[in-house]
Each structure stands twice: as C-alpha cells, then as structure tokens.
mmCIF file of C-alpha atoms in Angstrom:
data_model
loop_
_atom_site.group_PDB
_atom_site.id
_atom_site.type_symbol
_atom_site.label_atom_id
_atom_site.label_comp_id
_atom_site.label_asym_id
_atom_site.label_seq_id
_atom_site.Cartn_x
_atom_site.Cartn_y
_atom_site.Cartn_z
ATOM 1 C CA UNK Q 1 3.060 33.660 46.406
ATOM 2 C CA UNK Q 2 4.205 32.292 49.600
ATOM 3 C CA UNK Q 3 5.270 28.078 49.519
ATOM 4 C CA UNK Q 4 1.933 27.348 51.726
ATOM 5 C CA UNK Q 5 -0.362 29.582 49.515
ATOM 6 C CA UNK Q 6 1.271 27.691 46.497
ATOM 7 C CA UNK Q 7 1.133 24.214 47.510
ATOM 8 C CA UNK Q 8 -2.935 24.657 48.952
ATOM 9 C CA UNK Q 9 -3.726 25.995 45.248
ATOM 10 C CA UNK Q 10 -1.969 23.300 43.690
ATOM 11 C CA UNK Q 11 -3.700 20.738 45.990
ATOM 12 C CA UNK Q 12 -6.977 21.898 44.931
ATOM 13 C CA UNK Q 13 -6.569 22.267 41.352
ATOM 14 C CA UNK Q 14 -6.367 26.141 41.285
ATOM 15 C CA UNK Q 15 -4.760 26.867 37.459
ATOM 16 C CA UNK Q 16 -3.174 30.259 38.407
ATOM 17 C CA UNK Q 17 -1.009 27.991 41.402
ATOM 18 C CA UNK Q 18 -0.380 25.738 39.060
ATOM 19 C CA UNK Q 19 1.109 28.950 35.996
ATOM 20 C CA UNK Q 20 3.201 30.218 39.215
ATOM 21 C CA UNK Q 21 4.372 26.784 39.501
ATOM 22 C CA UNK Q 22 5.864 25.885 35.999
ATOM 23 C CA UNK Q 23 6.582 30.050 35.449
ATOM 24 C CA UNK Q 24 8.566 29.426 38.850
ATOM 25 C CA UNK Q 25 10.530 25.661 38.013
ATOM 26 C CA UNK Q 26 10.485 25.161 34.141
ATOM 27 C CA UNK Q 27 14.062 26.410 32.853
ATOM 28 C CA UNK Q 28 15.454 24.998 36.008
ATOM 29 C CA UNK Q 29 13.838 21.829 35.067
ATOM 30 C CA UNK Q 30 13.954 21.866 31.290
ATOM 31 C CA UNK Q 31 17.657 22.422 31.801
ATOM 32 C CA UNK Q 32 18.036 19.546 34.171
ATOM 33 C CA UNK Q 33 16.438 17.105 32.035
ATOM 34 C CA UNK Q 34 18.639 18.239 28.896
ATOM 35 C CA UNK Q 35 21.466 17.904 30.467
ATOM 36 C CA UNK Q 36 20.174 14.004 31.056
ATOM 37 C CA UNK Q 37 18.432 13.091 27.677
ATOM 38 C CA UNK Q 38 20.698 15.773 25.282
ATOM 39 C CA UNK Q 39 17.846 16.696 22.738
ATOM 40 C CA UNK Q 40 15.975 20.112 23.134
ATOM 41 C CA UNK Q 41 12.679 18.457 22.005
ATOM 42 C CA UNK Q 42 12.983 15.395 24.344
ATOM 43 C CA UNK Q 43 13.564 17.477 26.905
ATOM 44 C CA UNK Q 44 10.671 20.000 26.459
ATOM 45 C CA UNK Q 45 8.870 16.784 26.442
ATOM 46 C CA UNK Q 46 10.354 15.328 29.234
ATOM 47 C CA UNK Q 47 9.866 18.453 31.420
ATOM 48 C CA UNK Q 48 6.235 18.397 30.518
ATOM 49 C CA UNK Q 49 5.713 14.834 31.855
ATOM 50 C CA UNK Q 50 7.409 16.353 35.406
ATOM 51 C CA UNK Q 51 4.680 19.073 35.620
ATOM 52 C CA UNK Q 52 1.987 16.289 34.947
ATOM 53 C CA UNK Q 53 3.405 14.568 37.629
ATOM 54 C CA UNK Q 54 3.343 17.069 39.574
ATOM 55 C CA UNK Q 55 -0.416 18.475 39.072
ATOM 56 C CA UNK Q 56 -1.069 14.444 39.568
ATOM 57 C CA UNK Q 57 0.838 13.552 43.009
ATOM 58 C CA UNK Q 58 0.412 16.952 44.407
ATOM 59 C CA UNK Q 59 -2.011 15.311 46.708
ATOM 60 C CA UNK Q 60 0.592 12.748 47.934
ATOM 61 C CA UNK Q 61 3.078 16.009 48.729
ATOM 62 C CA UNK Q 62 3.813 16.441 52.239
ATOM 63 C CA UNK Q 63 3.531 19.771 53.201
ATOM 64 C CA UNK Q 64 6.416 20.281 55.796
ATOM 65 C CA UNK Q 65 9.088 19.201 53.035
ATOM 66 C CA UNK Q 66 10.480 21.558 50.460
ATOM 67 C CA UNK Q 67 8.536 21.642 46.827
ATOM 68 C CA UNK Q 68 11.576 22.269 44.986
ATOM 69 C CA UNK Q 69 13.433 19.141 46.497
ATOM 70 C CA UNK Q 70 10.437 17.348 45.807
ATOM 71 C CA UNK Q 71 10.236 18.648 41.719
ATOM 72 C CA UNK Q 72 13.761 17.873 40.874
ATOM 73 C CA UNK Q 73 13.426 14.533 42.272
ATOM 74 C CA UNK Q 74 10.130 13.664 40.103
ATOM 75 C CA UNK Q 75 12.702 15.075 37.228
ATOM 76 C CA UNK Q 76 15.243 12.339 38.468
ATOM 77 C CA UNK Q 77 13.177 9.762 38.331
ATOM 78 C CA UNK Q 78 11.396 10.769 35.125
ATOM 79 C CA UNK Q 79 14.777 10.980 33.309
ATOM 80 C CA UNK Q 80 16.344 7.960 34.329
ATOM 81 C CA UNK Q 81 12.772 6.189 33.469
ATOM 82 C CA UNK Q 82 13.140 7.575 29.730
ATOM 83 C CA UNK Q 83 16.408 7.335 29.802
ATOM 84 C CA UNK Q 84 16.067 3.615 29.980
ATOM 85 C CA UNK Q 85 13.340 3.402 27.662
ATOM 86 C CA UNK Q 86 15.323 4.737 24.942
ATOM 87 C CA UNK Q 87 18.169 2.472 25.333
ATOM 88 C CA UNK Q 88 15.521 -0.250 24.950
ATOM 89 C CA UNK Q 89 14.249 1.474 22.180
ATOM 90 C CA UNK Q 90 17.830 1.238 20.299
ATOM 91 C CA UNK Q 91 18.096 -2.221 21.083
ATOM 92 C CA UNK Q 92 14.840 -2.897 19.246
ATOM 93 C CA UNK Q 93 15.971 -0.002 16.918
ATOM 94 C CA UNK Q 94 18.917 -2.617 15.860
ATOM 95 C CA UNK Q 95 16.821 -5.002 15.121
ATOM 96 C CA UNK Q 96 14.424 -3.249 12.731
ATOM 97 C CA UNK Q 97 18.137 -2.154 11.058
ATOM 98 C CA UNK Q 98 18.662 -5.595 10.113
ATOM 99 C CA UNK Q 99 15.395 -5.321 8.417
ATOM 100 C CA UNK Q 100 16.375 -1.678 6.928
ATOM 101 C CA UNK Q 101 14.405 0.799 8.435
ATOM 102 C CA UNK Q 102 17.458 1.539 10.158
ATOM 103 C CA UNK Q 103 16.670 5.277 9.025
ATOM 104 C CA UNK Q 104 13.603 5.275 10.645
ATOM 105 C CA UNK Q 105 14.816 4.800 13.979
ATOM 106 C CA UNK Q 106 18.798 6.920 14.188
ATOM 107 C CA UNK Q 107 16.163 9.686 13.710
ATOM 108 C CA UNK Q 108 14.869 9.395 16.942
ATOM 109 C CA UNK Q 109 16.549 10.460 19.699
ATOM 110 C CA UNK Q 110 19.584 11.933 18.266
ATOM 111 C CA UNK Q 111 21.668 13.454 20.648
ATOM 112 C CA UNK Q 112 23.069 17.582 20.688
ATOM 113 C CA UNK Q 113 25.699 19.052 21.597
ATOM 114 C CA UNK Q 114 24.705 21.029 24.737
ATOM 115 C CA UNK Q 115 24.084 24.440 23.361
ATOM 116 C CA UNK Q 116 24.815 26.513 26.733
ATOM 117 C CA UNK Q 117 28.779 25.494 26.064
ATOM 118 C CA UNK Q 118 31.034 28.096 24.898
ATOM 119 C CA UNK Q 119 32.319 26.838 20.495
ATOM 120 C CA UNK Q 120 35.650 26.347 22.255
ATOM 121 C CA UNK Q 121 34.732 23.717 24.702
ATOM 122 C CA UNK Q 122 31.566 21.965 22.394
ATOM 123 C CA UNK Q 123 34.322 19.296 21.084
ATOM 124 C CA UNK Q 124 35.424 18.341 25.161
ATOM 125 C CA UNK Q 125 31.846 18.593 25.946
ATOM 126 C CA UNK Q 126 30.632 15.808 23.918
ATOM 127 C CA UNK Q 127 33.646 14.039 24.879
ATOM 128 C CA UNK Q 128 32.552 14.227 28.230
ATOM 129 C CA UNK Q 129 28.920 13.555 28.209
ATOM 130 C CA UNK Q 130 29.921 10.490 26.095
ATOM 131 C CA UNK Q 131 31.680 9.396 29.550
ATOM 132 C CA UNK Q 132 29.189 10.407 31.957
ATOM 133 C CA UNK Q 133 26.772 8.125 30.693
ATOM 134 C CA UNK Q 134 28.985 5.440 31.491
ATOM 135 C CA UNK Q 135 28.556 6.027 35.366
ATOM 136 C CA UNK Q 136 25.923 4.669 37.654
ATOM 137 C CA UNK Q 137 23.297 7.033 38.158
ATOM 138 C CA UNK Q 138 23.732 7.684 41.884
ATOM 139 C CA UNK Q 139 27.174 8.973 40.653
ATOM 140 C CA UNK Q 140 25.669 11.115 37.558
ATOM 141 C CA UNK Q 141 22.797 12.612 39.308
ATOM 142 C CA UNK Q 142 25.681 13.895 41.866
ATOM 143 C CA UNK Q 143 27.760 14.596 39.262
ATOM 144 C CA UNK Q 144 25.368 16.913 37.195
ATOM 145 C CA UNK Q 145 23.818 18.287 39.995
ATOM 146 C CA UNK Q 146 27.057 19.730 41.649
ATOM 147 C CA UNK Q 147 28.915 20.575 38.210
ATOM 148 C CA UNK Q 148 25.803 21.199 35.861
ATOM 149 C CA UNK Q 149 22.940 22.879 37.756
ATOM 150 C CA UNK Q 150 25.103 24.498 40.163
ATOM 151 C CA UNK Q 151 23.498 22.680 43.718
ATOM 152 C CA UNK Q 152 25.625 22.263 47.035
ATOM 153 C CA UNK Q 153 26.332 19.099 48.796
ATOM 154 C CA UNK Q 154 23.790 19.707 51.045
ATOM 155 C CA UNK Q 155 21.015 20.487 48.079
ATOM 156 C CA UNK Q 156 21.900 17.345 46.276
ATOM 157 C CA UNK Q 157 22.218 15.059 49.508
ATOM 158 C CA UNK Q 158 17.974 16.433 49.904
ATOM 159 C CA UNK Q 159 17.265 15.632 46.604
ATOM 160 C CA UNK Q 160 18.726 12.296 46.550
ATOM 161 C CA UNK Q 161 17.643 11.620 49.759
ATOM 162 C CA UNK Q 162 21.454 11.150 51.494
ATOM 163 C CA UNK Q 163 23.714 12.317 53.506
ATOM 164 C CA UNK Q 164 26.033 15.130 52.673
ATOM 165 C CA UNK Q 165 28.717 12.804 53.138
ATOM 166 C CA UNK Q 166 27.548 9.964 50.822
ATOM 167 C CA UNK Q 167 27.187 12.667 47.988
ATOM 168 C CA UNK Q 168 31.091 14.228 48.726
ATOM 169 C CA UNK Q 169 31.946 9.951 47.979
ATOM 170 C CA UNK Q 170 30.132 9.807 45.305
ATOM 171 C CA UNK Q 171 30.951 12.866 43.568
ATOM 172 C CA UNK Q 172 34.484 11.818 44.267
ATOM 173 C CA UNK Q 173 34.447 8.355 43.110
ATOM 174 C CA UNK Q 174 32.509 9.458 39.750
ATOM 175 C CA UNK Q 175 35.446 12.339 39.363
ATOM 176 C CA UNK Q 176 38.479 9.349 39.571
ATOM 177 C CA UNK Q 177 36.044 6.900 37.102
ATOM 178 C CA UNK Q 178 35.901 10.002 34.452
ATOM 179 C CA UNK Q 179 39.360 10.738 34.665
ATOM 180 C CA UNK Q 180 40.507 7.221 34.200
ATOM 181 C CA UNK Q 181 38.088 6.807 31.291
ATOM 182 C CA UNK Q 182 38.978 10.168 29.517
ATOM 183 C CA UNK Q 183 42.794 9.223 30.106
ATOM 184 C CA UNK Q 184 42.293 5.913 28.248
ATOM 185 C CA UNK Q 185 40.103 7.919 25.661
ATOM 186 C CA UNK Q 186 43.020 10.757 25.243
ATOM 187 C CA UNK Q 187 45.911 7.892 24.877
ATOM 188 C CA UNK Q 188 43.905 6.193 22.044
ATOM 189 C CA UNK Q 189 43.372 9.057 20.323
ATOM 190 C CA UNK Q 190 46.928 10.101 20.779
ATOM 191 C CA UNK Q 191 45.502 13.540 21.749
ATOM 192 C CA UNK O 1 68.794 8.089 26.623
ATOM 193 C CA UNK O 2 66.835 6.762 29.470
ATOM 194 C CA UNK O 3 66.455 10.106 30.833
ATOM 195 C CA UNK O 4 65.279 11.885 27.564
ATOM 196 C CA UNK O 5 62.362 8.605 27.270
ATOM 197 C CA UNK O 6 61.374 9.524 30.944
ATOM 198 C CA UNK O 7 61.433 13.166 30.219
ATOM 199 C CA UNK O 8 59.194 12.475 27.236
ATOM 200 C CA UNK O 9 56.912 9.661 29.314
ATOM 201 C CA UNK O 10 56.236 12.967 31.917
ATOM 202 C CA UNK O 11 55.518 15.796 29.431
ATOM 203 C CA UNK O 12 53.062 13.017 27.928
ATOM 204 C CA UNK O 13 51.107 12.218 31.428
ATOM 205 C CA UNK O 14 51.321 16.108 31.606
ATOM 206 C CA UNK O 15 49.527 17.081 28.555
ATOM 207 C CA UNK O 16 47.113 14.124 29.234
ATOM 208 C CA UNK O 17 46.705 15.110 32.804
ATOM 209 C CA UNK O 18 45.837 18.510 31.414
ATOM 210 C CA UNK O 19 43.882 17.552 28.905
ATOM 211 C CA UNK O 20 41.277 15.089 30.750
ATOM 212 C CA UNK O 21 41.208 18.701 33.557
ATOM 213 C CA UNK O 22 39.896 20.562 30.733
ATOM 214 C CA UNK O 23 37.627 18.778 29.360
ATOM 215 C CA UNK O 24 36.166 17.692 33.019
ATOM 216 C CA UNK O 25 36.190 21.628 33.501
ATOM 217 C CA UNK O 26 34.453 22.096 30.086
ATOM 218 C CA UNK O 27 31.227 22.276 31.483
ATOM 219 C CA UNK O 28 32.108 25.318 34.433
ATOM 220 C CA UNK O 29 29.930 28.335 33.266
ATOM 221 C CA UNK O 30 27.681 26.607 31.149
ATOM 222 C CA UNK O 31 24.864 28.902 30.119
ATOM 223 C CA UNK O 32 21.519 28.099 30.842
ATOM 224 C CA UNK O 33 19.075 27.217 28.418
ATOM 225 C CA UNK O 34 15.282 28.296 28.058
ATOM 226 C CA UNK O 35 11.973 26.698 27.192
ATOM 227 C CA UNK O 36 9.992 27.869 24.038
ATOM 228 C CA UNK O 37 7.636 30.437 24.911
ATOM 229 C CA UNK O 38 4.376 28.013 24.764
ATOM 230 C CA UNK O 39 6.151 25.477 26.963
ATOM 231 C CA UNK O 40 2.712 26.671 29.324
ATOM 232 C CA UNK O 41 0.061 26.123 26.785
ATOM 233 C CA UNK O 42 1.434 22.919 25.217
ATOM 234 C CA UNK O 43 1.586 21.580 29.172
ATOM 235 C CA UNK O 44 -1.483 22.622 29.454
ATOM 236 C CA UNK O 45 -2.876 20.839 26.187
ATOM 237 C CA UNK O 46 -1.369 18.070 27.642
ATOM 238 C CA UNK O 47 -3.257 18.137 31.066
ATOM 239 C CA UNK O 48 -6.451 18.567 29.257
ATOM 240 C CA UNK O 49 -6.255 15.930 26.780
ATOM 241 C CA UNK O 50 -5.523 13.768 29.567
ATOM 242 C CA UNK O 51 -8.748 14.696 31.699
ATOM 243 C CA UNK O 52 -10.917 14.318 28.790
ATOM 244 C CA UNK O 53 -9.394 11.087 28.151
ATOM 245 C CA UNK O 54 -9.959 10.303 31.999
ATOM 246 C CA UNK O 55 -13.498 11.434 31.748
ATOM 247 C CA UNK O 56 -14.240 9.494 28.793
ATOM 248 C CA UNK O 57 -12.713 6.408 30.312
ATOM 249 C CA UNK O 58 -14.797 6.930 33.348
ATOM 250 C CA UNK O 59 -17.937 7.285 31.305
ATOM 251 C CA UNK O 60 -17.273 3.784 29.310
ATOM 252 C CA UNK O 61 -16.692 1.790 32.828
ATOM 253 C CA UNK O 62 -19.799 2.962 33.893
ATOM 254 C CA UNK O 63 -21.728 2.249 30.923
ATOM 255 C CA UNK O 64 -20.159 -1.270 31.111
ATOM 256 C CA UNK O 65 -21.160 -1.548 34.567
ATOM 257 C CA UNK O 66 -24.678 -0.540 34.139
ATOM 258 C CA UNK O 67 -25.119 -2.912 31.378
ATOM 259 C CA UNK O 68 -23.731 -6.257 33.434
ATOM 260 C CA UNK O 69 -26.044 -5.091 36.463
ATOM 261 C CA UNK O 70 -28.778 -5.268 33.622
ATOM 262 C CA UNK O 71 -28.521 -8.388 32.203
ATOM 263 C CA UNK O 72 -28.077 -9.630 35.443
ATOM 264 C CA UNK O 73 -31.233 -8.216 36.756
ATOM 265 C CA UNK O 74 -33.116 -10.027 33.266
ATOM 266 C CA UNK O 75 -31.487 -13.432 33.716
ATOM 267 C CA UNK O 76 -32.976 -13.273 37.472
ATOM 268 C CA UNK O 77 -36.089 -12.365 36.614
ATOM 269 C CA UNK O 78 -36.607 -14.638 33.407
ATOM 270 C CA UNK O 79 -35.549 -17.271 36.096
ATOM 271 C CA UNK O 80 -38.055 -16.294 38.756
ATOM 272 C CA UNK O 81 -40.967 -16.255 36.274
ATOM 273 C CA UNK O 82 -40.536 -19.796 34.737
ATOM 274 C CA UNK O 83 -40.995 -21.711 37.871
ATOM 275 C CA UNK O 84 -41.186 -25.554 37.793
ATOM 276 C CA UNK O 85 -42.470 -27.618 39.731
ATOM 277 C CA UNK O 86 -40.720 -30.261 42.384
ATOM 278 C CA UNK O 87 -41.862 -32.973 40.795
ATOM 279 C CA UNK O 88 -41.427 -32.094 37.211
ATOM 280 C CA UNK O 89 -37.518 -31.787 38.643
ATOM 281 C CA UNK O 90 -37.481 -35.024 40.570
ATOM 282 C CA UNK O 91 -39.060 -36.614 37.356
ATOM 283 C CA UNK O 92 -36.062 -34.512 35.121
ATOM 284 C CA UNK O 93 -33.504 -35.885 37.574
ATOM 285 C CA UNK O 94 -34.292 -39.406 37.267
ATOM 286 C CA UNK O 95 -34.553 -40.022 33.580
ATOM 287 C CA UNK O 96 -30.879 -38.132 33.325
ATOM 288 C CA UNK O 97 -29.855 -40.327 36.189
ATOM 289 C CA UNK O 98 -31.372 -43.985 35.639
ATOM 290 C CA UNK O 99 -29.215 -46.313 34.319
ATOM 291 C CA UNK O 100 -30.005 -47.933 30.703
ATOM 292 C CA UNK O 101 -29.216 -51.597 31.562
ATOM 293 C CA UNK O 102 -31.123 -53.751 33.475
ATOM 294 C CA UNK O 103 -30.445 -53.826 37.364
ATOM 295 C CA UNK O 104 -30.592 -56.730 40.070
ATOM 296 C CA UNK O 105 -34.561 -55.353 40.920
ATOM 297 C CA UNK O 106 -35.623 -56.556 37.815
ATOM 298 C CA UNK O 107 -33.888 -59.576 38.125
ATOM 299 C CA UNK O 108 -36.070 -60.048 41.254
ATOM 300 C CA UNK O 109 -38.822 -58.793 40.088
ATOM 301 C CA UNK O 110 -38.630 -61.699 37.310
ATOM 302 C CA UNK O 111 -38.056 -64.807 39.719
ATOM 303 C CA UNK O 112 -40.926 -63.452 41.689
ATOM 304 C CA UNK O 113 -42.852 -63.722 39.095
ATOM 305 C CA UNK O 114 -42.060 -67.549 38.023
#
C-alpha cells in the first residue's frame, strides 16, 4: 500500500489501513519505547497509546510530510510524558513507603535489563542506561536514536524537528557527559 | 619511584578509558525485540472500549441537555399561565416597600386636622 493510499484510509477510519499501519510500525515502535521506559509490559502498553494517537490525530496529519517521522515523534512525546509520570509516581510511591505499602508500589514499574543485549554486555548495559537517564532529553532522544534504533543524523534531525547540525552537538555533548559520568562511576567502583 | 606512580596513574586512565568505551559500545548490535502476537487485537480492544466509552459519554450530555431545555421550557410556561395583574404588583410593591414608622405626611396630615 502506497503512503497516499495509507494515510486516505487512515483518515477515514478504514480498519484494514489502520492493520497495515501497526503490522508496518509496531516492533519499530515497541522497541523504541523499551528502550525509553525498560519494562516489556510498559512498553507494549506504551506503544499501544502511540497507535491510539495515531488513529486519533490522523486528521491533524499533514499529508506532504513523512508518516514515519510523524509516528516516532508521537512515540517521543508519549514516552517522555510517561516517563515523567512515573517518576511522580515514585515520589508519591515514597511516601506510601513511610506508611508500608512500600511493596505495593517497587512492583510497579520495575525496570529490565534490555533483553536484545548479548549475556556478556547485560552487566555494562544496565550500567549505561542507569547514566542515560541522567541526560536531558534532547540529548537522549539523539542519543538512542543514533546508537539504539539505528537512525542517521539526518533521520533524527526530522524527527526532532532540527537541524542535522544541532543533532551532531548534541549527540556529541551527551557522548562527553556519559563518559565523564561512567569514569566517575568506574573510579568508585575501583573497576 | 615517581616514574613507576606515573606509569601506574596511565595504565589506570587506560583501563578506565577502556572500560567507559565498552560499556558506551555495549549497546552496538543490539537485537531487536518483538511485540506479542495479539499486540493487534489488544490495540484494537483498546480503540473500541474507548468509542463505546465516547458514545456513551455523548449519549449522557445529550440526555442532560434535553432535560435543562425541559425544565426550562416548564418554568416558562408555569410563568406565562399565572399572570397577575399591574395593580395586584403595584399593591405587592408597596406594602414590601412602605416604611413602618410614621413619616412627616402624617405629621401634616395631623396639624391639618387641629
């Protein structure tokens, strides 16, 4: 099905547009939203809400701009949005452990080791991931968009809406913050 | 002795240097992961709860809206049918408006009369 065809069935509502559609994006996406939230079942989740957004904006989507652009920056947005949510929810989380129903709430949201990494590298993995949420997101969407899912400069400057050359400082300035950070993480651990 | 601790101080920022590489490099040739095989139908549950839900949103509003236009019809009618008339008002408006206490008129109305 050619990108017109597909976007004038999802406009008007046509299911077998919209099957194309998630057969099409929904490992890409799944994977991009685990590598944000960490948690196979979150993410499933999380990659659901993107195709309801999707099937709900795709009124608002102009035509003459690129569909798969357009998903992975709904999946952006959607990520960071939850992502945020469940750091509020572990704040409030603390406060019911004070209380102790601390149990109750560690079991949400617990966070995996990504599965797609080879047993050798699952320990440096989790070290790292521990670091990239410490950068700003401008610098981890780069960041996991170039080293995770694979996308060019160019690819990533569309999504986030950039220029290729803002994306080549970013990616640069979030490479020097996790090698500083994983330096001072290596020297206290005494590697 | 100062050359040994400098020789040791490099092979440290070596290792390290290597170290933080790899694990920045750890995530090179990650394999990609796959949704559960009814990713579709539970996304598609999902869509159709929230229609219903939708619809049966829509259908309360309505309802609620019909009813106000209702008993706003009633009020307006019960309040077209029990005309009074203007002097039963003016008559209403002056015993909720006349003072108690006597005024300076009946004061006249007193001398006039010695």
């Amino acid at each position: 099905m050619e990108q017109n065809e597909l976007i004038a069935g999802l406009k008007s509502h046509d299911e077998e547009a919209f099957k194309v559609l998630v057969e099409q994006f929904k490992d890409r996406i799944y994977n991009l939203c685990y590598s944000y939230v960490r948690n196979a079942a979150e993410s499933e989740d999380l990659a659901q809400e993107v195709f309801i957004e999707v099937y709900n904006s795709i009124g608002r989507f102009n035509e003459k701009a690129d569909l798969s652009t357009w998903i992975y920056r709904i999946t952006i947005n959607e990520a960071l949005q939850m992502i945020r949510k469940k750091k509020a929810q572990k704040r409030f989380g603390f406060v019911f452990s004070l209380f102790g129903n601390e149990e109750k709430y560690s079991s949400l949201h617990k966070e995996e080791v990504h599965p797609g990494v080879s047993l050798e590298n699952r320990e440096r993995s989790r070290v790292l991931f521990s670091q990239i949420d410490k950068l700003v997101e401008n610098q981890k969407n780069a960041f996991l968009l170039i080293k995770l899912e694979g996308k060019s400069y160019q690819e990533v400057a569309d999504i986030m809406q950039t220029t290729v050359s803002s994306v080549e400082s970013l990616m640069h300035r979030a490479k020097a913050n996790l090698k500083k950070w994983l330096g001072s993480y290596y020297k206290i651990t005494e590697l | 002795m100062a050359g040994i601790i400098l020789q040791n101080h490099r092979v440290m920022n070596d290792k390290l240097k290597r170290e933080v590489d790899k694990t920045i490099d750890s995530l090179d040739g990650v394999a990609k992961l796959k949704t559960s095989p009814y990713f579709y139908t539970r996304l598609k549950a999902r869509i159709e709860e929230q229609e219903t839900s939708w619809a049966a949103s829509w259908k309360w509003s309505l309802a609620g809206t019909i009813l106000v236009i209702i008993l706003n019809m009633v009020v307006m009618l019960n309040a077209s049918y029990s005309e009074v008339s203007e002097e039963e008002v003016i008559e209403q408006l002056a015993m909720e408006y006349s003072s108690q206490g006597p005024s300076i008129y009946n004061n006249d109305l007193v001398n006039e009369s010695e």
